[in-house]
Amino acid sequence: MTDIELWALIFTVLTFSLYIGIAIRTRVKDTEGFYVAGHGVPAVANGA
C-alpha cells in the first residue's frame, strides 16, 4: 500500500466515523421528534 492509498484510507475511515457519530448523536429519541420535527419547524416552512 502506497502512502497516498494509506492517507486516502485514513481520510475515508475518519470521514465515515464522523458521519456515523453525528447520526448517532442527533437521532430522534422519542415519537414527539417525528411529528413536525418536534414542533421546531413553523407551519409555513412545513407546507401549511
GROMACS .gro file of N, CA and C in nm:
model
  144
    1MET      N    1   0.085  -0.117   0.000
    1MET     CA    2   0.000   0.000   0.000
    1MET      C    3   0.090   0.124   0.000
    2THR      N    4   0.063   0.213  -0.092
    2THR     CA    5   0.144   0.335  -0.102
    2THR      C    6   0.098   0.438   0.001
    3ASP      N    7   0.178   0.542   0.015
    3ASP     CA    8   0.143   0.648   0.110
    3ASP      C    9   0.010   0.715   0.075
    4ILE      N   10  -0.012   0.737  -0.054
    4ILE     CA   11  -0.137   0.802  -0.096
    4ILE      C   12  -0.256   0.713  -0.064
    5GLU      N   13  -0.245   0.585  -0.090
    5GLU     CA   14  -0.355   0.493  -0.058
    5GLU      C   15  -0.380   0.489   0.092
    6LEU      N   16  -0.274   0.491   0.171
    6LEU     CA   17  -0.289   0.489   0.316
    6LEU      C   18  -0.360   0.615   0.365
    7TRP      N   19  -0.319   0.731   0.316
    7TRP     CA   20  -0.384   0.856   0.356
    7TRP      C   21  -0.529   0.860   0.309
    8ALA      N   22  -0.558   0.808   0.190
    8ALA     CA   23  -0.695   0.803   0.141
    8ALA      C   24  -0.781   0.713   0.230
    9LEU      N   25  -0.726   0.600   0.272
    9LEU     CA   26  -0.798   0.509   0.361
    9LEU      C   27  -0.824   0.575   0.497
   10ILE      N   28  -0.723   0.640   0.551
   10ILE     CA   29  -0.739   0.708   0.681
   10ILE      C   30  -0.845   0.818   0.670
   11PHE      N   31  -0.839   0.897   0.566
   11PHE     CA   32  -0.936   1.005   0.546
   11PHE      C   33  -1.078   0.948   0.533
   12THR      N   34  -1.093   0.840   0.457
   12THR     CA   35  -1.224   0.779   0.438
   12THR      C   36  -1.280   0.725   0.569
   13VAL      N   37  -1.198   0.655   0.645
   13VAL     CA   38  -1.243   0.599   0.773
   13VAL      C   39  -1.281   0.711   0.870
   14LEU      N   40  -1.200   0.815   0.878
   14LEU     CA   41  -1.232   0.927   0.967
   14LEU      C   42  -1.359   0.999   0.925
   15THR      N   43  -1.379   1.016   0.795
   15THR     CA   44  -1.499   1.082   0.746
   15THR      C   45  -1.624   1.002   0.780
   16PHE      N   46  -1.620   0.871   0.753
   16PHE     CA   47  -1.735   0.788   0.786
   16PHE      C   48  -1.759   0.782   0.936
   17SER      N   49  -1.654   0.782   1.014
   17SER     CA   50  -1.669   0.782   1.159
   17SER      C   51  -1.738   0.910   1.206
   18LEU      N   52  -1.701   1.022   1.146
   18LEU     CA   53  -1.766   1.149   1.179
   18LEU      C   54  -1.914   1.145   1.144
   19TYR      N   55  -1.948   1.095   1.024
   19TYR     CA   56  -2.088   1.087   0.983
   19TYR      C   57  -2.168   0.997   1.076
   20ILE      N   58  -2.113   0.884   1.111
   20ILE     CA   59  -2.183   0.790   1.200
   20ILE      C   60  -2.200   0.852   1.338
   21GLY      N   61  -2.097   0.921   1.387
   21GLY     CA   62  -2.107   0.988   1.517
   21GLY      C   63  -2.215   1.094   1.519
   22ILE      N   64  -2.223   1.174   1.413
   22ILE     CA   65  -2.327   1.276   1.405
   22ILE      C   66  -2.465   1.211   1.400
   23ALA      N   67  -2.479   1.105   1.323
   23ALA     CA   68  -2.608   1.037   1.311
   23ALA      C   69  -2.653   0.979   1.445
   24ILE      N   70  -2.563   0.921   1.519
   24ILE     CA   71  -2.599   0.863   1.649
   24ILE      C   72  -2.636   0.973   1.748
   25ARG      N   73  -2.561   1.081   1.746
   25ARG     CA   74  -2.585   1.188   1.843
   25ARG      C   75  -2.715   1.264   1.816
   26THR      N   76  -2.754   1.278   1.690
   26THR     CA   77  -2.870   1.361   1.657
   26THR      C   78  -2.995   1.280   1.627
   27ARG      N   79  -2.994   1.151   1.650
   27ARG     CA   80  -3.113   1.072   1.618
   27ARG      C   81  -3.229   1.107   1.710
   28VAL      N   82  -3.348   1.083   1.660
   28VAL     CA   83  -3.470   1.110   1.736
   28VAL      C   84  -3.484   1.004   1.843
   29LYS      N   85  -3.514   1.050   1.964
   29LYS     CA   86  -3.518   0.957   2.077
   29LYS      C   87  -3.660   0.925   2.124
   30ASP      N   88  -3.760   0.998   2.075
   30ASP     CA   89  -3.898   0.969   2.111
   30ASP      C   90  -3.990   1.001   1.993
   31THR      N   91  -4.115   0.961   2.003
   31THR     CA   92  -4.208   0.980   1.891
   31THR      C   93  -4.242   1.127   1.869
   32GLU      N   94  -4.229   1.210   1.969
   32GLU     CA   95  -4.257   1.353   1.953
   32GLU      C   96  -4.163   1.416   1.851
   33GLY      N   97  -4.043   1.369   1.843
   33GLY     CA   98  -3.947   1.423   1.748
   33GLY      C   99  -3.982   1.394   1.603
   34PHE      N  100  -4.062   1.291   1.578
   34PHE     CA  101  -4.101   1.258   1.441
   34PHE      C  102  -4.215   1.346   1.392
   35TYR      N  103  -4.294   1.399   1.483
   35TYR     CA  104  -4.409   1.480   1.445
   35TYR      C  105  -4.366   1.625   1.427
   36VAL      N  106  -4.366   1.672   1.306
   36VAL     CA  107  -4.332   1.810   1.271
   36VAL      C  108  -4.200   1.852   1.336
   37ALA      N  109  -4.103   1.765   1.331
   37ALA     CA  110  -3.968   1.793   1.382
   37ALA      C  111  -3.972   1.843   1.525
   38GLY      N  112  -4.057   1.783   1.607
   38GLY     CA  113  -4.065   1.824   1.747
   38GLY      C  114  -4.119   1.965   1.764
   39HIS      N  115  -4.203   2.008   1.671
   39HIS     CA  116  -4.263   2.142   1.671
   39HIS      C  117  -4.159   2.251   1.657
   40GLY      N  118  -4.045   2.221   1.600
   40GLY     CA  119  -3.940   2.320   1.581
   40GLY      C  120  -3.944   2.386   1.444
   41VAL      N  121  -4.037   2.343   1.358
   41VAL     CA  122  -4.048   2.399   1.224
   41VAL      C  123  -4.179   2.476   1.215
   42PRO      N  124  -4.177   2.603   1.172
   42PRO     CA  125  -4.302   2.678   1.161
   42PRO      C  126  -4.394   2.618   1.054
   43ALA      N  127  -4.523   2.643   1.067
   43ALA     CA  128  -4.622   2.586   0.975
   43ALA      C  129  -4.596   2.625   0.830
   44VAL      N  130  -4.556   2.748   0.807
   44VAL     CA  131  -4.532   2.795   0.670
   44VAL      C  132  -4.418   2.716   0.606
   45ALA      N  133  -4.313   2.691   0.680
   45ALA     CA  134  -4.200   2.616   0.627
   45ALA      C  135  -4.235   2.469   0.609
   46ASN      N  136  -4.338   2.423   0.679
   46ASN     CA  137  -4.379   2.284   0.672
   46ASN      C  138  -4.480   2.259   0.560
   47GLY      N  139  -4.523   2.365   0.493
   47GLY     CA  140  -4.613   2.349   0.379
   47GLY      C  141  -4.758   2.376   0.411
   48ALA      N  142  -4.787   2.426   0.527
   48ALA     CA  143  -4.927   2.454   0.564
   48ALA      C  144  -4.969   2.590   0.514
   0.00000   0.00000   0.00000
